[in-house]
């Protein structure tokens, strides 16, 4: 996870040095555009803060996976927890994606976005019987089971419905993904998956349960992984397990590799999707398994930005605070994971001197910051700023803390844009709440 405290100005940012990838969000005449639309135009229409997604960038990210799996027996189930906006999910669905879901809410979203149930994989460490039932009734293609208790529960629920559930068992291969501790999942001390050393017993149990059909093995190592090594190590361990399981009499046809491939926030150099898929193809060769990939962040992260407006600038010693109308409730990653998101002014001033500042929200907590110790051209009230690489785990992790309405989401496609989730009015927010009947005011 990026937590690089070093200071960079927009002009020297490695993102700019890389070239190529920034075609979807770029300056034209010193104004930041999303594809063909100036962000200032969207701001004028929808107000700030807002999330903006580039359909072109989403398609380009998908295409890297589509190209990479050509010739492999593999499918890609978009991990919609990264960004579950219906328009985003539908865009991927129309390109052939399945969905990786973790709740009934995501199940309903995937179905509403047109994802065929058979292309849905249901992951998660604590699925309730009611959720398992909804998934089976919908006909999801695969349930990734993470504990022996869940095997028993799922067997019972499937029995009640008179069906057999297609499952994989998620194993925990005890591999360090080298990422932020809050988003690493494949080490023994993490709550996820069944310890690889206990996996044979779990498969034996699953094999005895009449309403389960064991199809394969699943893993997921963590998120924002910027090296191939953890995957290589884990695949090696799972390969050995698959060999043992086959000796034990299980037919293992599927291997779900999970998600986790990292993106660029600052100066990370994550492997290309092609390199990643090529490595997986090589490491799984001869295994005879159909592969599933569950990318989330890699498909949406760099395809989205958060745009905010400067409310006021508070000069201080030793640094200046730029107070903007986007806050930790809109994007919690900086304060939750010490994540580094690039901040740029929407109107560029290429030769302006920079000042060191913190970009903070208006919420009454010192943890309410989007960026600390950045060198940016001087900003003034009314200026717009853009927070980059905010397409993943941005809007989906937002809250209404301080009664701040959820920031709207906008999708741009070429020169068109549309609001794909409007900003709720305060009245709408309040109308969801009730006074208890015994309160005097409620009776009047
Ligand atoms: N599959 C499973 C089973 C997962 O748990 C996850 C993410 C994914 C796939 C997708 O991982 P991705 O490709 O997006 O890395 N909120 C955190 C990230 C949490 C990831 C949780 N699991 C953040 O903002 O960094």
Coordinates of C-alpha atoms and ligand atoms in Angstrom, one line a residue:
X1 CA 0.0 0.0 0.0
X2 CA 1.3 3.4 -0.9
X3 CA 2.2 5.4 2.1
X4 CA 5.0 7.4 0.6
X5 CA 5.4 10.6 2.7
X6 CA 7.7 12.2 0.1
X7 CA 6.5 15.2 -1.6
X8 CA 5.9 15.5 -5.3
X9 CA 4.5 18.3 -7.4
X10 CA 2.1 17.4 -10.1
X11 CA 4.7 18.3 -12.7
X12 CA 7.2 15.8 -11.4
X13 CA 4.8 13.0 -10.6
X14 CA 5.8 9.6 -11.8
X15 CA 2.3 9.2 -13.2
X16 CA 3.1 11.9 -15.7
X17 CA 6.5 10.5 -16.4
X18 CA 5.0 7.2 -17.4
X19 CA 2.9 8.6 -20.2
X20 CA 0.4 6.6 -22.1
X21 CA -1.9 5.6 -19.3
X22 CA -3.2 9.1 -18.6
X23 CA -5.1 9.5 -21.8
X24 CA -8.4 9.2 -20.0
X25 CA -7.8 11.9 -17.4
X26 CA -5.5 14.6 -18.8
X27 CA -5.0 18.3 -19.2
X28 CA -6.2 20.0 -22.3
X29 CA -5.5 23.7 -22.4
X30 CA -4.5 23.4 -18.8
X31 CA -8.0 22.1 -17.8
X32 CA -8.2 18.5 -16.5
X33 CA -10.6 16.5 -18.7
X34 CA -12.2 13.1 -18.3
X35 CA -11.9 11.9 -21.8
X36 CA -13.5 14.7 -23.8
X37 CA -15.3 16.4 -21.0
X38 CA -13.8 19.2 -18.8
X39 CA -14.2 18.3 -15.2
X40 CA -15.3 21.9 -14.6
X41 CA -18.3 21.3 -16.8
X42 CA -19.4 18.4 -14.7
X43 CA -18.8 20.3 -11.5
X44 CA -21.0 23.1 -12.8
X45 CA -23.8 20.7 -13.4
X46 CA -23.6 18.3 -10.5
X47 CA -21.8 20.3 -7.8
X48 CA -18.9 19.1 -5.7
X49 CA -17.7 16.7 -4.4
X50 CA -18.4 14.0 -7.1
X51 CA -16.8 10.8 -8.3
X52 CA -16.1 10.6 -12.0
X53 CA -15.5 7.4 -13.9
X54 CA -14.1 7.1 -17.4
X55 CA -15.9 4.4 -19.5
X56 CA -12.9 4.3 -21.8
X57 CA -10.5 3.6 -19.0
X58 CA -12.8 0.9 -17.6
X59 CA -13.0 -0.7 -21.1
X60 CA -9.2 -0.5 -21.5
X61 CA -8.6 -2.1 -18.1
X62 CA -11.1 -4.9 -19.0
X63 CA -9.4 -5.4 -22.4
X64 CA -6.1 -6.2 -20.7
X65 CA -7.7 -9.1 -19.0
X66 CA -9.7 -10.2 -22.0
X67 CA -6.5 -10.2 -24.1
X68 CA -4.5 -11.9 -21.4
X69 CA -6.8 -14.9 -21.0
X70 CA -7.1 -15.6 -24.7
X71 CA -6.0 -19.2 -25.2
X72 CA -6.5 -19.9 -21.5
X73 CA -9.4 -21.8 -20.0
X74 CA -10.3 -18.9 -17.7
X75 CA -13.0 -16.4 -16.8
X76 CA -12.9 -13.0 -15.1
X77 CA -15.4 -12.2 -12.3
X78 CA -15.2 -8.5 -11.5
X79 CA -14.9 -8.1 -7.7
X80 CA -17.7 -5.6 -7.4
X81 CA -16.9 -4.6 -3.9
X82 CA -14.3 -2.3 -5.5
X83 CA -17.0 -0.2 -7.2
X84 CA -20.5 -1.6 -7.3
X85 CA -22.2 1.2 -9.2
X86 CA -24.8 -0.5 -11.5
X87 CA -23.5 1.3 -14.6
X88 CA -19.9 0.2 -13.9
X89 CA -21.0 -3.4 -13.3
X90 CA -23.2 -3.4 -16.4
X91 CA -20.3 -2.0 -18.5
X92 CA -18.2 -5.0 -17.5
X93 CA -21.1 -7.4 -17.9
X94 CA -21.6 -6.3 -21.4
X95 CA -18.0 -7.0 -22.1
X96 CA -18.3 -10.5 -20.8
X97 CA -17.4 -10.2 -17.1
X98 CA -18.9 -12.3 -14.3
X99 CA -19.1 -10.9 -10.8
X100 CA -17.4 -11.8 -7.5
X101 CA -19.9 -10.9 -4.8
X102 CA -19.8 -10.9 -1.0
X103 CA -23.3 -10.1 0.1
X104 CA -26.9 -10.4 -0.9
X105 CA -26.8 -6.7 -1.7
X106 CA -24.1 -7.3 -4.2
X107 CA -26.0 -10.3 -5.6
X108 CA -29.0 -8.1 -6.3
X109 CA -26.8 -5.4 -7.8
X110 CA -25.1 -7.9 -10.1
X111 CA -28.4 -9.3 -11.2
X112 CA -29.9 -5.8 -11.7
X113 CA -26.9 -4.9 -13.8
X114 CA -27.6 -7.9 -16.0
X115 CA -24.9 -10.3 -14.9
X116 CA -26.1 -13.9 -15.5
X117 CA -26.4 -15.8 -12.2
X118 CA -24.2 -18.6 -13.6
X119 CA -21.3 -16.1 -13.9
X120 CA -21.5 -15.0 -10.3
X121 CA -19.0 -16.3 -7.7
X122 CA -20.0 -15.8 -4.1
X123 CA -17.1 -15.2 -1.7
X124 CA -16.9 -14.1 1.9
X125 CA -15.9 -15.4 5.3
X126 CA -19.3 -15.1 7.0
X127 CA -22.3 -15.8 4.8
X128 CA -25.6 -16.1 6.7
X129 CA -28.0 -19.0 5.9
X130 CA -30.5 -16.5 4.5
X131 CA -27.8 -15.1 2.1
X132 CA -26.7 -18.6 1.1
X133 CA -30.4 -19.4 0.4
X134 CA -30.8 -16.3 -1.8
X135 CA -27.7 -17.1 -3.7
X136 CA -28.8 -20.7 -4.4
X137 CA -32.3 -19.5 -5.3
X138 CA -30.7 -17.1 -7.8
X139 CA -28.6 -19.9 -9.2
X140 CA -25.1 -18.5 -8.6
X141 CA -22.4 -20.4 -10.4
X142 CA -20.1 -21.0 -7.5
X143 CA -19.9 -20.5 -3.8
X144 CA -16.4 -20.2 -2.3
X145 CA -16.7 -21.7 1.1
X146 CA -14.3 -20.6 3.8
X147 CA -14.9 -22.8 6.8
X148 CA -16.2 -26.3 7.8
X149 CA -19.1 -24.6 9.6
X150 CA -20.1 -23.0 6.3
X151 CA -19.9 -26.3 4.5
X152 CA -22.4 -27.7 7.0
X153 CA -24.7 -24.7 6.8
X154 CA -24.6 -24.6 3.0
X155 CA -25.3 -28.3 2.8
X156 CA -28.3 -27.8 5.0
X157 CA -29.6 -24.9 3.1
X158 CA -29.1 -26.6 -0.3
X159 CA -30.9 -29.7 1.2
X160 CA -33.9 -27.5 2.2
X161 CA -34.1 -26.2 -1.4
X162 CA -33.5 -29.7 -2.9
X163 CA -30.5 -28.6 -4.9
X164 CA -26.8 -29.3 -5.0
X165 CA -24.5 -26.3 -4.5
X166 CA -21.4 -26.0 -6.7
X167 CA -18.6 -25.0 -4.4
X168 CA -14.9 -24.4 -4.2
X169 CA -13.1 -24.3 -0.9
X170 CA -11.0 -21.3 -0.2
X171 CA -7.7 -22.2 1.3
X172 CA -5.4 -19.9 3.1
X173 CA -2.0 -20.7 1.6
X174 CA 0.0 -18.8 4.3
X175 CA 1.8 -16.5 1.9
X176 CA 2.7 -12.9 2.7
X177 CA 1.3 -10.7 0.0
X178 CA 3.6 -7.8 1.0
X179 CA 0.8 -5.3 1.2
X180 CA -0.8 -3.1 3.9
X181 CA -1.7 -5.2 7.0
X182 CA -5.4 -4.3 6.8
X183 CA -5.8 -5.7 3.3
X184 CA -3.6 -8.8 3.4
X185 CA -5.6 -12.0 3.6
X186 CA -3.5 -15.0 2.8
X187 CA -1.5 -15.4 6.0
X188 CA -2.3 -17.9 8.7
X189 CA -3.2 -15.2 11.2
X190 CA -5.8 -13.8 8.8
X191 CA -9.4 -14.8 9.2
X192 CA -9.8 -15.9 5.6
X193 CA -10.0 -19.3 4.0
X194 CA -9.2 -22.7 5.5
X195 CA -5.7 -23.2 6.6
X196 CA -4.0 -25.1 3.8
X197 CA -2.8 -27.7 6.3
X198 CA -6.4 -28.5 7.3
X199 CA -7.7 -28.4 3.8
X200 CA -7.7 -32.1 3.1
X201 CA -10.0 -32.7 6.1
X202 CA -12.4 -30.0 4.9
X203 CA -12.5 -31.4 1.4
X204 CA -13.2 -34.9 2.9
X205 CA -16.1 -33.4 4.8
X206 CA -17.4 -31.6 1.8
X207 CA -17.2 -34.9 -0.2
X208 CA -19.5 -36.6 2.4
X209 CA -22.1 -33.8 2.4
X210 CA -24.8 -34.8 -0.1
X211 CA -26.0 -31.4 -1.2
X212 CA -22.5 -30.0 -2.1
X213 CA -20.7 -30.6 -5.4
X214 CA -17.0 -29.8 -4.9
X215 CA -15.6 -28.2 -8.0
X216 CA -12.3 -26.9 -7.0
X217 CA -10.0 -24.7 -4.8
X218 CA -10.0 -20.9 -4.3
X219 CA -7.5 -18.5 -2.9
X220 CA -7.2 -14.8 -2.5
X221 CA -4.0 -13.3 -1.1
X222 CA -4.8 -9.7 -0.4
X223 CA -5.1 -6.4 -2.3
X224 CA -2.8 -3.9 -3.9
X225 CA -0.2 -6.6 -4.5
X226 CA 2.6 -5.2 -6.6
X227 CA 4.7 -8.3 -7.1
X228 CA 4.2 -11.7 -8.8
X229 CA 6.1 -13.6 -6.1
X230 CA 3.2 -14.1 -3.6
X231 CA 1.0 -15.4 -6.4
X232 CA 3.8 -17.7 -7.6
X233 CA 4.4 -19.1 -4.1
X234 CA 0.8 -19.6 -3.3
X235 CA 0.0 -21.3 -6.7
X236 CA 2.9 -23.7 -6.0
X237 CA 1.4 -24.6 -2.6
X238 CA -2.1 -25.0 -4.0
X239 CA -0.8 -27.2 -6.8
X240 CA 0.6 -29.6 -4.2
X241 CA -2.7 -29.5 -2.4
X242 CA -4.6 -30.2 -5.6
X243 CA -2.4 -33.3 -6.3
X244 CA -3.1 -34.6 -2.8
X245 CA -6.8 -33.9 -3.2
X246 CA -7.0 -35.8 -6.4
X247 CA -5.2 -38.7 -4.7
X248 CA -7.9 -38.5 -2.1
X249 CA -10.5 -39.0 -4.8
X250 CA -11.8 -35.4 -5.3
X251 CA -12.2 -34.2 -8.8
X252 CA -10.7 -30.7 -8.8
X253 CA -11.7 -28.9 -12.0
X254 CA -11.5 -25.3 -11.0
X255 CA -8.9 -23.0 -9.5
X256 CA -10.0 -19.6 -8.4
X257 CA -6.9 -17.3 -8.1
X258 CA -8.8 -14.4 -6.5
X259 CA -7.9 -10.8 -7.1
X260 CA -5.4 -8.4 -5.6
X261 CA -3.3 -7.1 -8.5
X262 CA -2.2 -3.6 -7.6
X263 CA -2.4 -0.3 -9.4
X264 CA -0.5 2.9 -9.6
X265 CA -1.1 5.5 -6.9
X266 CA 2.3 7.1 -6.8
X267 CA 5.4 5.3 -7.9
X268 CA 4.4 1.7 -7.6
X269 CA 5.4 -0.6 -10.5
X270 CA 2.8 -3.3 -10.4
X271 CA 3.2 -6.1 -13.0
X272 CA 1.2 -5.6 -16.2
X273 CA -2.0 -7.7 -16.4
X274 CA -0.3 -9.6 -19.3
X275 CA 2.7 -10.5 -17.2
X276 CA 0.4 -11.6 -14.3
X277 CA -1.8 -13.8 -16.5
X278 CA 1.2 -15.2 -18.3
X279 CA 2.8 -16.2 -15.0
X280 CA -0.4 -17.8 -13.8
X281 CA -0.8 -19.6 -17.1
X282 CA 2.7 -21.0 -16.7
X283 CA 2.5 -21.9 -13.1
X284 CA -0.8 -23.7 -13.6
X285 CA 0.2 -25.5 -16.8
X286 CA -0.8 -29.1 -16.9
X287 CA -3.0 -28.7 -13.9
X288 CA -6.2 -29.2 -16.1
X289 CA -8.1 -26.6 -14.1
X290 CA -10.4 -23.9 -15.4
X291 CA -9.2 -20.6 -13.8
X292 CA -11.2 -17.8 -12.3
X293 CA -9.8 -14.3 -11.7
X294 CA -11.5 -11.9 -9.4
X295 CA -9.9 -8.5 -10.1
X296 CA -11.5 -5.4 -8.5
X297 CA -9.1 -2.5 -8.0
X298 CA -7.2 -3.2 -11.2
X299 CA -10.3 -2.8 -13.3
X300 CA -11.6 0.4 -11.8
X301 CA -9.0 2.1 -9.6
X302 CA -7.3 4.2 -12.2
X303 CA -10.5 4.8 -14.1
X304 CA -12.0 7.0 -11.4
X305 CA -11.3 10.3 -9.7
X306 CA -12.9 12.3 -6.9
X307 CA -13.3 16.0 -7.6
X308 CA -13.7 18.5 -4.8
X309 CA -13.7 22.3 -4.4
X310 CA -11.5 24.4 -2.2
X311 CA -13.6 26.0 0.6
X312 CA -10.9 28.0 2.0
X313 CA -7.1 28.1 2.6
X314 CA -5.7 28.4 6.0
X315 CA -2.1 29.4 6.0
X316 CA -0.2 28.1 9.0
X317 CA 3.1 27.2 10.5
X318 CA 4.6 24.8 9.5
X319 CA 2.2 24.1 6.7
X320 CA -0.9 25.4 5.0
X321 CA -4.3 23.7 5.2
X322 CA -6.3 23.6 2.0
X323 CA -9.8 22.8 3.2
X324 CA -11.9 21.2 0.5
X325 CA -15.5 19.9 0.3
X326 CA -14.4 16.3 -0.2
X327 CA -13.7 14.5 3.1
X328 CA -12.8 11.3 4.8
X329 CA -16.5 10.2 4.5
X330 CA -16.1 10.4 0.7
X331 CA -12.7 8.7 0.5
X332 CA -11.6 7.0 3.6
X333 CA -8.5 5.3 2.2
X334 CA -5.9 8.0 3.1
X335 CA -6.8 7.9 6.8
X336 CA -7.7 4.2 7.0
X337 CA -4.7 2.8 5.2
X338 CA -2.3 5.7 5.0
X339 CA -3.0 5.5 1.3
X340 CA -1.3 8.0 -1.0
X341 CA -3.6 9.4 -3.7
X342 CA -2.3 11.9 -6.1
X343 CA -3.9 15.4 -5.9
X344 CA -3.9 17.8 -8.8
X345 CA -5.5 21.1 -9.4
X346 CA -8.2 20.8 -12.1
X347 CA -6.9 24.0 -13.7
X348 CA -3.2 23.5 -14.1
X349 CA -0.6 26.3 -13.7
X350 CA 2.5 24.7 -15.0
X351 CA 5.1 27.3 -13.9
X352 CA 3.5 28.3 -10.6
X353 CA 5.7 27.9 -7.5
X354 CA 4.4 25.3 -5.1
X355 CA 3.5 25.5 -1.5
X356 CA 3.5 22.7 1.0
X357 CA 0.0 21.8 2.2
X358 CA -2.3 19.3 3.7
X359 CA -5.5 18.8 1.7
X360 CA -8.2 18.2 4.3
X361 CA -12.0 17.9 4.6
X362 CA -14.3 19.9 6.8
X363 CA -15.0 17.0 9.2
X364 CA -14.2 17.5 12.9
X365 CA -11.4 14.9 13.1
X366 CA -7.7 15.3 12.6
X367 CA -7.9 12.1 10.6
X368 CA -10.0 13.9 8.0
X369 CA -7.4 14.4 5.3
X370 CA -7.0 13.4 1.7
X371 CA -3.3 14.1 1.5
X372 CA -0.6 15.4 3.8
X373 CA 2.6 17.3 3.0
X374 CA 2.1 17.9 -0.6
X375 CA 3.7 20.5 -2.8
X376 CA 0.9 22.0 -4.9
X377 CA 0.5 25.3 -6.8
X378 CA -1.2 27.8 -4.6
X379 CA -5.0 27.1 -4.4
X380 CA -7.7 29.5 -3.6
X381 CA -11.4 29.2 -2.6
X382 CA -13.4 28.0 -5.5
X383 CA -10.6 26.1 -7.2
X384 CA -11.3 22.5 -8.0
X385 CA -9.0 19.7 -7.1
X386 CA -8.9 16.1 -8.4
X387 CA -8.0 13.1 -6.3
X388 CA -6.6 10.4 -8.7
X389 CA -6.9 6.6 -8.6
X390 CA -10.2 6.9 -6.7
X391 CA -12.3 4.5 -8.8
X392 CA -11.8 1.5 -6.4
X393 CA -12.8 1.5 -2.8
X394 CA -13.9 5.1 -3.0
X395 CA -17.6 5.6 -3.4
X396 CA -18.3 2.2 -2.1
X397 CA -16.7 2.9 1.2
X398 CA -18.2 6.4 1.6
X399 CA -20.5 7.2 4.5
X400 CA -22.8 10.0 5.5
X401 CA -20.8 10.9 8.6
X402 CA -21.6 14.5 9.7
X403 CA -24.8 14.2 7.7
X404 CA -22.9 14.8 4.5
X405 CA -24.8 13.4 1.5
X406 CA -23.0 10.6 -0.5
X407 CA -21.1 12.2 -3.3
X408 CA -22.7 11.6 -6.7
X409 CA -21.1 9.4 -9.3
X410 CA -20.8 10.4 -12.9
X411 CA -19.7 8.3 -15.9
X412 CA -18.0 9.9 -18.9
X413 CA -17.9 8.2 -22.3
X414 CA -16.1 10.2 -25.0
X415 CA -17.8 13.6 -25.0
X416 CA -20.9 12.4 -23.1
X417 CA -21.4 12.2 -19.4
X418 CA -24.3 11.1 -17.2
X419 CA -25.0 11.0 -13.5
X420 CA -25.0 7.3 -12.6
X421 CA -25.9 8.0 -8.9
X422 CA -27.3 11.4 -8.0
X423 CA -26.5 13.2 -4.8
X424 CA -29.3 12.5 -2.3
X425 CA -31.0 15.6 -0.9
X426 CA -30.8 16.2 2.8
X427 CA -34.6 15.7 2.8
X428 CA -34.2 12.2 1.3
X429 CA -31.6 11.4 3.9
X430 CA -33.9 12.5 6.8
X431 CA -36.9 10.8 5.4
X432 CA -35.3 7.4 6.0
X433 CA -35.5 8.0 9.7
X434 CA -38.4 7.8 12.2
X435 CA -39.4 9.2 15.5
X436 CA -40.5 6.5 18.0
X437 CA -44.2 6.7 18.5
X438 CA -43.9 7.7 22.2
X439 CA -42.2 11.0 21.4
X440 CA -44.6 13.9 21.8
X441 CA -43.5 15.5 18.5
X442 CA -44.4 12.3 16.6
X443 CA -48.0 12.5 17.6
X444 CA -48.7 16.0 16.3
Ligands
LIG1 N1 -11.7 -11.5 -4.2 C1 -11.8 -11.5 -2.9 C2 -12.2 -12.8 -2.2 C3 -11.6 -10.4 -2.1 O1 -11.7 -10.4 -0.8 C4 -11.2 -9.2 -2.8 C5 -10.9 -7.9 -2.1 C6 -11.1 -9.2 -4.2 C7 -11.3 -10.4 -4.9 C8 -10.7 -8.0 -5.0 O2 -9.4 -7.6 -4.7 P1 -8.7 -6.4 -5.5 O3 -8.5 -7.0 -6.9 O4 -9.7 -5.3 -5.6 O5 -7.5 -6.1 -4.8 N2 -10.7 -1.5 0.9 C9 -9.4 -1.9 0.6 C10 -9.3 -3.1 -0.2 C11 -10.1 -4.3 0.3 C12 -10.0 -5.5 -0.5 C13 -10.9 -6.6 0.0 N3 -11.0 -7.8 -0.8 C14 -8.7 -0.7 0.0 O6 -9.3 0.4 -0.2 O7 -7.5 -0.8 -0.3

